[in-house]
Each structure stands twice: as C-alpha cells, then as structure tokens.
Short mmCIF file of C-alpha atoms and ligand atoms in Angstrom, two decimals:
data_model
loop_
_atom_site.label_atom_id
_atom_site.label_comp_id
_atom_site.label_asym_id
_atom_site.label_seq_id
_atom_site.Cartn_x
_atom_site.Cartn_y
_atom_site.Cartn_z
CA UNK K 1 17.45 59.73 -8.08
CA UNK K 2 19.66 60.20 -11.20
CA UNK K 3 20.81 57.28 -13.28
CA UNK K 4 24.39 57.88 -14.61
CA UNK K 5 23.65 57.18 -18.20
CA UNK K 6 27.26 55.94 -19.11
CA UNK K 7 27.41 53.68 -16.10
CA UNK K 8 23.80 52.82 -16.70
CA UNK K 9 24.40 51.67 -20.31
CA UNK K 10 27.83 49.94 -19.56
CA UNK K 11 26.19 48.20 -16.75
CA UNK K 12 23.41 47.33 -19.01
CA UNK K 13 25.87 45.97 -21.64
CA UNK K 14 27.91 44.05 -19.02
CA UNK K 15 24.62 42.88 -17.54
CA UNK K 16 23.59 41.58 -21.06
CA UNK K 17 26.86 39.76 -21.21
CA UNK K 18 26.40 38.05 -18.06
CA UNK K 19 22.83 37.36 -18.90
CA UNK K 20 23.75 35.39 -22.09
CA UNK K 21 25.66 32.97 -19.90
CA UNK K 22 22.31 32.21 -18.16
CA UNK K 23 20.74 30.93 -21.47
CA UNK K 24 21.26 27.64 -23.12
CA UNK K 25 22.71 26.99 -26.73
CA UNK K 26 19.51 28.17 -28.33
CA UNK K 27 19.51 31.47 -26.13
CA UNK K 28 16.40 30.25 -24.23
CA UNK K 29 16.58 30.84 -20.50
CA UNK K 30 17.04 27.94 -18.35
CA UNK K 31 14.56 27.00 -15.85
CA UNK K 32 14.68 29.52 -12.93
CA UNK K 33 17.44 31.67 -14.69
CA UNK K 34 14.86 34.60 -15.46
CA UNK K 35 14.55 35.37 -11.59
CA UNK K 36 17.45 37.96 -11.80
CA UNK K 37 15.10 40.80 -12.54
CA UNK K 38 12.61 40.23 -9.75
CA UNK K 39 15.32 39.45 -7.13
CA UNK K 40 17.22 42.60 -8.02
CA UNK K 41 13.91 44.50 -7.76
CA UNK K 42 12.79 43.00 -4.58
CA UNK K 43 16.08 43.94 -2.98
CA UNK K 44 14.94 47.51 -3.75
CA UNK K 45 11.50 46.82 -2.62
CA UNK K 46 9.99 46.89 -6.08
CA UNK K 47 7.58 44.33 -7.31
CA UNK K 48 7.82 43.06 -11.10
CA UNK K 49 4.72 42.22 -12.71
CA UNK K 50 3.00 41.45 -16.09
CA UNK K 51 -0.46 41.17 -17.46
CA UNK K 52 -1.40 37.79 -18.26
CA UNK K 53 -4.61 35.81 -19.68
CA UNK K 54 -5.63 32.63 -18.04
CA UNK K 55 -5.71 31.07 -21.54
CA UNK K 56 -2.12 31.90 -22.08
CA UNK K 57 -1.00 30.34 -18.74
CA UNK K 58 -3.19 27.17 -19.40
CA UNK K 59 -2.19 26.62 -22.95
CA UNK K 60 1.55 27.52 -22.84
CA UNK K 61 3.89 25.91 -20.27
CA UNK K 62 7.06 27.74 -21.36
CA UNK K 63 5.14 31.13 -20.84
CA UNK K 64 3.72 30.17 -17.57
CA UNK K 65 6.99 29.25 -16.17
CA UNK K 66 8.58 32.42 -17.57
CA UNK K 67 5.94 34.40 -15.72
CA UNK K 68 6.48 32.72 -12.47
CA UNK K 69 10.30 32.96 -12.87
CA UNK K 70 10.43 36.63 -13.90
CA UNK K 71 7.54 38.18 -11.93
CA UNK K 72 6.67 38.77 -8.30
CA UNK K 73 3.07 39.67 -9.35
CA UNK K 74 0.47 39.40 -12.17
CA UNK K 75 -2.38 41.47 -13.33
CA UNK K 76 -5.56 40.07 -15.12
CA UNK K 77 -5.34 41.38 -18.72
CA UNK K 78 -9.11 40.84 -19.11
CA UNK K 79 -10.43 38.43 -16.39
CA UNK K 80 -11.41 41.27 -14.10
CA UNK K 81 -12.98 43.41 -16.61
CA UNK K 82 -16.89 44.14 -16.20
CA UNK K 83 -17.27 42.60 -19.81
CA UNK K 84 -15.67 39.21 -18.68
CA UNK K 85 -17.19 39.01 -15.30
CA UNK K 86 -20.74 40.07 -16.27
CA UNK K 87 -20.90 38.93 -19.93
CA UNK K 88 -24.14 37.00 -19.26
CA UNK K 89 -27.08 39.00 -17.51
CA UNK K 90 -27.68 37.54 -14.13
CA UNK K 91 -24.34 35.45 -14.21
CA UNK K 92 -21.12 36.49 -12.37
CA UNK K 93 -18.38 34.53 -14.10
CA UNK K 94 -15.02 34.90 -12.08
CA UNK K 95 -13.59 31.32 -13.45
CA UNK K 96 -10.75 33.13 -15.35
CA UNK K 97 -10.03 35.21 -12.29
CA UNK K 98 -10.19 32.38 -9.97
CA UNK K 99 -7.74 30.40 -12.17
CA UNK K 100 -5.07 33.47 -12.06
CA UNK K 101 -5.81 33.52 -8.38
CA UNK K 102 -4.86 29.86 -7.88
CA UNK K 103 -1.90 30.25 -10.27
CA UNK K 104 -0.44 33.26 -8.23
CA UNK K 105 -1.10 31.62 -5.13
CA UNK K 106 0.74 28.15 -6.04
CA UNK K 107 3.64 30.24 -7.67
CA UNK K 108 4.25 32.62 -4.81
CA UNK K 109 3.09 35.61 -6.75
CA UNK K 110 0.78 38.49 -5.58
CA UNK K 111 -1.86 39.99 -7.77
CA UNK K 112 -3.04 43.57 -8.83
CA UNK K 113 -6.66 44.17 -9.08
CA UNK K 114 -7.60 45.70 -12.48
CA UNK K 115 -9.79 47.51 -12.99
CA UNK K 116 -12.27 48.17 -10.36
CA UNK K 117 -14.01 51.05 -12.26
CA UNK K 118 -13.40 51.80 -15.90
CA UNK K 119 -15.39 53.63 -18.50
CA UNK K 120 -14.59 50.88 -21.10
CA UNK K 121 -15.90 47.11 -21.41
CA UNK K 122 -19.34 47.80 -19.42
CA UNK K 123 -21.75 45.35 -20.69
CA UNK K 124 -25.02 46.92 -22.15
CA UNK K 125 -27.23 45.47 -19.51
CA UNK K 126 -24.96 46.86 -16.69
CA UNK K 127 -24.89 50.24 -18.45
CA UNK K 128 -28.81 50.24 -18.52
CA UNK K 129 -28.62 49.42 -14.55
CA UNK K 130 -26.09 52.39 -14.11
CA UNK K 131 -28.32 54.79 -15.99
CA UNK K 132 -31.46 53.50 -14.45
CA UNK K 133 -30.11 54.92 -10.95
CA UNK K 134 -28.40 51.72 -9.81
CA UNK K 135 -24.81 52.98 -10.14
CA UNK K 136 -23.91 52.96 -6.55
CA UNK K 137 -25.45 49.35 -6.04
CA UNK K 138 -23.74 48.16 -8.93
CA UNK K 139 -20.33 49.48 -7.72
CA UNK K 140 -20.63 48.41 -4.30
CA UNK K 141 -21.97 44.82 -5.25
CA UNK K 142 -18.90 44.61 -7.70
CA UNK K 143 -16.42 45.86 -5.28
CA UNK K 144 -17.61 43.58 -2.44
CA UNK K 145 -17.58 40.72 -4.93
CA UNK K 146 -13.92 40.96 -6.19
CA UNK K 147 -12.44 42.56 -3.32
CA UNK K 148 -13.99 40.03 -0.67
CA UNK K 149 -13.13 36.97 -2.90
CA UNK K 150 -9.46 37.43 -3.22
CA UNK K 151 -8.38 38.93 0.07
CA UNK K 152 -4.80 40.11 0.44
CA UNK K 153 -3.39 38.30 -2.33
CA UNK K 154 -4.51 41.45 -4.30
CA UNK K 155 -2.45 44.04 -2.36
CA UNK K 156 -2.76 46.76 -5.12
CA UNK K 157 -5.90 47.95 -6.90
CA UNK K 158 -6.61 50.14 -9.84
CA UNK K 159 -9.58 51.75 -8.08
CA UNK K 160 -10.47 54.00 -11.10
CA UNK K 161 -8.99 53.72 -14.34
CA UNK K 162 -8.74 56.25 -17.20
CA UNK K 163 -11.10 58.90 -15.87
CA UNK K 164 -9.31 61.93 -17.34
CA UNK K 165 -10.07 62.82 -20.98
CA UNK K 166 -9.92 66.59 -21.39
CA UNK K 167 -11.39 66.23 -24.85
CA UNK K 168 -14.70 65.40 -23.57
CA UNK K 169 -14.76 68.97 -22.02
CA UNK K 170 -16.33 68.04 -18.62
CA UNK K 171 -15.41 69.60 -15.48
CA UNK K 172 -11.95 68.79 -14.04
CA UNK K 173 -11.07 67.41 -17.52
CA UNK K 174 -13.07 64.17 -16.52
CA UNK K 175 -14.08 61.61 -19.18
CA UNK K 176 -17.62 61.17 -20.43
CA UNK K 177 -18.55 57.72 -18.74
CA UNK K 178 -21.48 56.15 -17.40
CA UNK K 179 -20.18 56.59 -13.97
CA UNK K 180 -19.64 60.28 -14.52
CA UNK K 181 -23.03 60.63 -15.80
CA UNK K 182 -24.86 58.84 -13.02
CA UNK K 183 -22.66 59.88 -10.00
CA UNK K 184 -21.24 63.19 -10.99
CA UNK K 185 -17.55 64.41 -10.76
CA UNK K 186 -17.25 63.17 -7.26
CA UNK K 187 -17.59 59.52 -8.33
CA UNK K 188 -13.70 58.84 -8.22
CA UNK K 189 -13.74 60.05 -4.47
CA UNK K 190 -16.62 57.72 -3.81
CA UNK K 191 -14.86 54.61 -5.62
CA UNK K 192 -11.64 55.28 -3.47
CA UNK K 193 -13.66 55.58 -0.23
CA UNK K 194 -15.63 52.38 -0.94
CA UNK K 195 -12.61 50.53 -1.90
CA UNK K 196 -10.68 51.42 1.42
CA UNK K 197 -13.55 50.19 3.40
CA UNK K 198 -13.26 46.69 1.91
CA UNK K 199 -9.59 46.73 1.46
CA UNK K 200 -8.05 48.32 4.43
CA UNK K 201 -4.45 47.36 3.77
CA UNK K 202 -4.11 47.45 0.04
CA UNK K 203 -2.57 50.04 -2.15
CA UNK K 204 -5.27 52.05 -3.82
CA UNK K 205 -4.37 53.45 -7.24
CA UNK K 206 -5.72 55.92 -9.71
CA UNK K 207 -4.26 54.45 -13.20
CA UNK K 208 -4.23 56.50 -16.55
CA UNK K 209 -2.21 56.60 -19.87
CA UNK K 210 -0.31 59.40 -22.06
CA UNK K 211 0.78 61.22 -18.86
CA UNK K 212 4.33 61.03 -20.33
CA UNK K 213 3.11 62.44 -23.67
CA UNK K 214 0.41 64.98 -22.93
CA UNK K 215 1.06 67.76 -20.42
CA UNK K 216 -2.43 69.01 -20.54
CA UNK K 217 -3.72 65.45 -19.46
CA UNK K 218 -0.95 65.21 -17.04
CA UNK K 219 -2.30 68.55 -15.57
CA UNK K 220 -5.72 67.29 -15.00
CA UNK K 221 -4.58 63.94 -13.48
CA UNK K 222 -2.38 65.81 -11.03
CA UNK K 223 -5.30 68.22 -10.00
CA UNK K 224 -7.41 65.05 -9.54
CA UNK K 225 -4.80 63.53 -7.34
CA UNK K 226 -4.36 66.91 -5.32
CA UNK K 227 -8.31 66.97 -4.85
CA UNK K 228 -8.34 63.43 -3.61
CA UNK K 229 -5.51 64.17 -1.14
CA UNK K 230 -7.09 67.46 -0.02
CA UNK K 231 -10.40 65.59 0.43
CA UNK K 232 -8.75 62.90 2.34
CA UNK K 233 -9.79 60.25 -0.12
CA UNK K 234 -7.82 57.24 0.41
CA UNK K 235 -5.38 57.09 -2.58
CA UNK K 236 -1.84 56.09 -2.25
CA UNK K 237 -0.51 56.03 -5.78
CA UNK K 238 -0.72 56.91 -9.41
CA UNK K 239 -0.28 54.21 -11.82
CA UNK K 240 1.43 55.48 -15.14
CA UNK K 241 0.15 52.87 -17.67
CA UNK K 242 3.45 53.59 -19.66
CA UNK K 243 2.23 52.60 -23.10
CA UNK K 244 5.27 54.16 -24.89
CA UNK K 245 5.95 54.83 -28.65
CA UNK K 246 9.07 53.67 -30.55
CA UNK K 247 8.66 56.29 -32.94
CA UNK K 248 6.23 59.08 -33.94
CA UNK K 249 5.70 60.50 -30.36
CA UNK K 250 8.34 62.22 -28.18
CA UNK K 251 8.21 61.66 -24.41
CA UNK K 252 7.72 65.20 -22.57
CA UNK K 253 10.57 64.58 -20.19
CA UNK K 254 10.13 68.02 -18.48
CA UNK K 255 6.52 67.63 -18.21
CA UNK K 256 6.95 64.06 -16.75
CA UNK K 257 9.61 64.96 -14.36
CA UNK K 258 7.43 67.80 -13.01
CA UNK K 259 4.74 65.63 -12.73
CA UNK K 260 6.58 63.07 -10.79
CA UNK K 261 7.88 65.37 -8.45
CA UNK K 262 4.32 67.04 -7.80
CA UNK K 263 2.95 63.28 -7.14
CA UNK K 264 5.83 62.81 -4.69
CA UNK K 265 5.16 66.24 -2.79
CA UNK K 266 1.65 65.07 -2.44
CA UNK K 267 3.05 61.82 -0.56
CA UNK K 268 1.92 59.44 -2.90
CA UNK K 269 3.81 56.66 -4.81
CA UNK K 270 4.44 56.10 -8.42
CA UNK K 271 3.84 52.82 -10.19
CA UNK K 272 4.53 51.61 -13.74
CA UNK K 273 1.50 49.52 -14.33
CA UNK K 274 1.39 48.65 -18.16
CA UNK K 275 4.76 49.06 -19.75
CA UNK K 276 5.13 48.26 -23.52
CA UNK K 277 6.33 50.03 -26.48
CA UNK K 278 4.04 50.60 -29.41
CA UNK K 279 5.88 50.26 -32.81
CA UNK K 280 5.22 51.69 -36.13
CA UNK K 281 8.00 50.40 -38.27
CA UNK K 282 7.71 46.55 -38.81
CA UNK K 283 9.97 46.44 -41.98
CA UNK K 284 13.37 47.07 -40.35
CA UNK K 285 15.72 44.57 -38.87
CA UNK K 286 15.01 43.01 -35.58
CA UNK K 287 18.11 44.34 -33.75
CA UNK K 288 17.17 47.72 -34.85
CA UNK K 289 13.67 47.70 -33.53
CA UNK K 290 14.77 46.01 -30.11
CA UNK K 291 17.34 48.80 -29.81
CA UNK K 292 15.07 51.46 -30.50
CA UNK K 293 12.49 49.95 -27.94
CA UNK K 294 15.25 49.56 -25.29
CA UNK K 295 16.46 53.46 -25.94
CA UNK K 296 12.85 54.73 -25.50
CA UNK K 297 12.48 52.78 -22.16
CA UNK K 298 15.99 53.80 -20.92
CA UNK K 299 14.92 57.38 -21.74
CA UNK K 300 11.61 57.04 -19.78
CA UNK K 301 13.02 55.50 -16.90
CA UNK K 302 15.52 58.39 -16.49
CA UNK K 303 12.43 60.71 -15.96
CA UNK K 304 10.66 58.36 -13.76
CA UNK K 305 13.47 57.38 -11.51
CA UNK K 306 14.57 60.84 -10.93
CA UNK K 307 12.15 61.36 -7.94
CA UNK K 308 12.36 57.79 -6.62
CA UNK K 309 11.79 54.44 -8.43
CA UNK K 310 8.28 53.15 -8.97
CA UNK K 311 7.09 50.65 -6.31
CA UNK K 312 5.75 48.54 -8.89
CA UNK K 313 7.18 47.74 -12.22
CA UNK K 314 4.66 46.03 -14.55
CA UNK K 315 4.57 45.31 -18.18
CA UNK K 316 1.41 44.83 -20.20
CA UNK K 317 2.13 41.31 -21.22
CA UNK K 318 5.76 39.71 -20.92
CA UNK K 319 6.49 38.08 -24.19
CA UNK K 320 5.85 39.58 -27.72
CA UNK K 321 3.89 36.35 -28.35
CA UNK K 322 0.96 37.65 -26.58
CA UNK K 323 1.22 41.42 -26.72
CA UNK K 324 -2.02 43.13 -27.45
CA UNK K 325 -0.22 45.56 -29.51
CA UNK K 326 0.20 43.00 -32.25
CA UNK K 327 -3.58 43.04 -32.91
CA UNK K 328 -4.71 45.73 -35.28
CA UNK K 329 -7.79 46.28 -32.99
CA UNK K 330 -5.42 47.84 -30.30
CA UNK K 331 -2.50 49.26 -32.39
CA UNK K 332 -3.86 51.27 -35.27
CA UNK K 333 -0.27 51.57 -36.27
CA UNK K 334 -0.26 47.99 -36.91
CA UNK K 335 -3.04 47.37 -39.53
CA UNK K 336 -1.40 44.20 -40.95
CA UNK K 337 -1.27 42.53 -37.46
CA UNK K 338 2.71 42.11 -37.30
CA UNK K 339 4.32 40.94 -34.19
CA UNK K 340 5.11 44.00 -32.07
CA UNK K 341 8.52 43.80 -30.13
CA UNK K 342 7.55 46.15 -27.45
CA UNK K 343 7.88 43.72 -24.30
CA UNK K 344 11.08 42.38 -22.43
CA UNK K 345 10.87 38.91 -24.06
CA UNK K 346 10.27 38.07 -27.58
CA UNK K 347 7.98 35.47 -29.02
CA UNK K 348 10.48 32.85 -28.27
CA UNK K 349 10.71 33.75 -24.58
CA UNK K 350 14.26 35.13 -25.17
CA UNK K 351 15.35 38.40 -23.47
CA UNK K 352 15.65 41.50 -25.57
CA UNK K 353 17.71 44.65 -25.06
CA UNK K 354 15.04 46.44 -23.14
CA UNK K 355 15.29 43.51 -20.50
CA UNK K 356 19.00 44.78 -19.62
CA UNK K 357 17.94 48.26 -19.77
CA UNK K 358 15.39 47.60 -17.07
CA UNK K 359 17.66 45.28 -15.09
CA UNK K 360 20.40 47.93 -14.93
CA UNK K 361 17.99 50.72 -13.95
CA UNK K 362 16.73 48.58 -11.16
CA UNK K 363 20.32 47.58 -10.26
CA UNK K 364 21.49 51.28 -10.44
CA UNK K 365 18.91 52.40 -7.72
CA UNK K 366 20.84 53.30 -4.46
C1 LIG Q 1 -6.91 45.68 -22.89
C2 LIG Q 1 -6.42 44.31 -23.09
O1 LIG Q 1 -4.95 44.15 -23.31
C3 LIG Q 1 -7.15 43.73 -24.25
O2 LIG Q 1 -6.88 42.32 -24.14
C4 LIG Q 1 -8.87 43.85 -23.62
O3 LIG Q 1 -9.53 43.25 -24.84
C5 LIG Q 1 -8.92 45.25 -23.71
O4 LIG Q 1 -8.31 45.89 -22.46
N1 LIG Q 1 -5.41 49.97 -20.57
C6 LIG Q 1 -5.96 49.33 -19.72
C7 LIG Q 1 -6.04 47.91 -20.00
O5 LIG Q 1 -5.91 49.75 -18.58
O6 LIG Q 1 -7.22 47.18 -18.97
C8 LIG Q 1 -6.33 47.67 -21.24
O7 LIG Q 1 -6.18 46.27 -21.42
C9 LIG Q 1 -5.14 48.17 -22.26
C10 LIG Q 1 -5.29 49.79 -22.14
#
C-alpha cells in the first residue's frame, strides 16, 4: 500500500483547508466537528484511539468532549498498571479503570487493555510474591480480575508489553524482569495462552517500542513473534508503540518495512499503539516544530502503510496539554519541562499539522 507523497501532502493541505472551516473564530473545533478522523478511519475498518487518564476526563470537560468526538477507543494511561491497581497490599483498586469503562460505555467507545504483563510499575510487595514462587498465581489472578471485569468492551489487549531488551543479554533478547526470572523465557507464551482462555474473542497483542529505530531489537521482536506463531500461541498482532523523535534519531525505513512485511507474512496484524513525537528543540517557533512533527509522522506512516494500514491507530495522549513527554521524568530531552508538541491537538485543543497528515494518510487508503 504505497501512499503517493505528492497527492498525500496536497490532499493533506486541502484537507487542512477544509478542516479550518470546521473551527470557530478562535480556531477551536465546534462540538462534534472532531469526528471526521474517526469516521474516515472507521470507513477503512481502523479505530482511532488515545491514552487518557481518568483524572483528565473528570477535570476537563473540553478534553473529555474532544476524546469522545475524536476517538472510537481509549486506553488507560495508568489505571490498568499493576502499580495503580495493587498500590496498597491486600487492596485491588480498579476505581480509575471503572471510571474509564463507564466513560467509554456512555460515549460509545471501546477500550484497549494495557498492559496485562509488563516488567515496569510492579509494586514491591507483588515483586516479593513473584520471587517467592507465586508468579503464576499472581498472573492468573490479575488476568481473571481485569479481563473478567470489563468483558467485550475491551476487545484488544496488550498481553505482554516490552519483553525484548537485548542489552540484558538474555536468551532470545528477552528483558531481565521479575516474570522472566520466575517463569523463564516461555512466560510470554504462557501469558498469551492464559489471556486467550479468558478473552476468546479479543485481539491479543505483543506491544513494544523502538522497532522503527533499532533493527537489532526489531529482529528479536520478529523472532519472538515467529516462535509464538510456530508454537501456536494465540497472538493476533504486534503493537508498535511508535514513540517517534522529531530530531536526533532517524527512522530505519528499510528495517521497518522489512519488519512489517515479515509480520504480515506471519499472518499477524500491525497496530500503532502509542504514537507521539518526542521533541528536543523547544526554542524554535511553534509552526516550525509542528511542521517537523508532521513530517516525521508522514515519513513513518509511509513505511507502515506499505504492507497494509494498522488496524488500530492509537496516540499516547490526544492533546499536548497532557502529554507525558512534557514531564522531565519521561522525557530526558526536556529537563525544563517545556510543553511537548507531539500530539494531534495542541494544549488549547486545536488541531495541528500532524492531524491533517494522519487524516490524509487514512483517506488515501484504498
Ligand atoms: C507511561 C504513562 O504515560 C505514565 O503516565 C506512567 O507514569 C508510566 O507509564 N510505554 C508504555 C506505557 O507501554 O504504558 C507508558 O506509559 C509509556 C511507555
């Protein structure tokens, strides 16, 4: 599926012209006018999504409306992390996830379940349990709790998140993690088989990052997917987190295209699960930054779309107002905590160039 760059960009510009008409005098989108993207995507059987936090939806009506207008699914930014649910020993706190579930249900949205199994954000008392031989029980209890509670409204699960980290020099390039230490390299297969037994109709996804930049890591992820398919582990798709860089890193287009082709040849779907663009230059004019972000995403989508569009197109956030990349803890390139402009809407909920690029990419799908 090749996108004609000239047509793609000209359409994007024309679309951005049309899009301006859908805004009020201050350039804010009128209610409901932000649905073009999700309806264009749904025509191509693609869902548009965003990571959101319950506090953002509770405290910001404009943002909550933008999410329900723009998206057909949401993903919990942190409400389904083990560090949130099991923060207090003996307590299972799903209040935040319940809020997102009710918001999604009342807004006609679906949810992504993220993440079921991850090496990060595991409370210390849980780590002790894993290390004391209760890994399988803890995994099964967790899966049963969250998969059972939300049913089919969650139709896509990141069953295992970020299991590949070659720098740890383990077998198959697997990351050193409490799950790997307790259950060995086959814990990934185990997780998918367990998830399938509880979510027979959901899309089961292996999710990871840096595949577009690190050919070595991409190779290990591909080898993992091959093993899963060969062993008939019930994996349906790979999630490319797609945390891109505005400058400082170059996408490995050849490696990414090869990766996408191999994934398709395995019969698996490709999802974009956490798209945003990390900036490094905060002292140049907004229009230059926004054009750079749009160009990086356009470039990326050209490689991704070559072998068929992603079934899910999910941003890690929707408005710059809440981007995790504006926080120095998560963006070492932004020690001063400047607003990172790497999402489709700025901090005033106005569309940016990258919105038109994504819209045009989706409209150009045959
Ligand atoms: C991040 C959230 O954005 C933060 O708010 C949270 O404190 C830590 O996790 N890849 C992932 C996501 O799969 O779960 C991470 O989300 C970002 C990187």
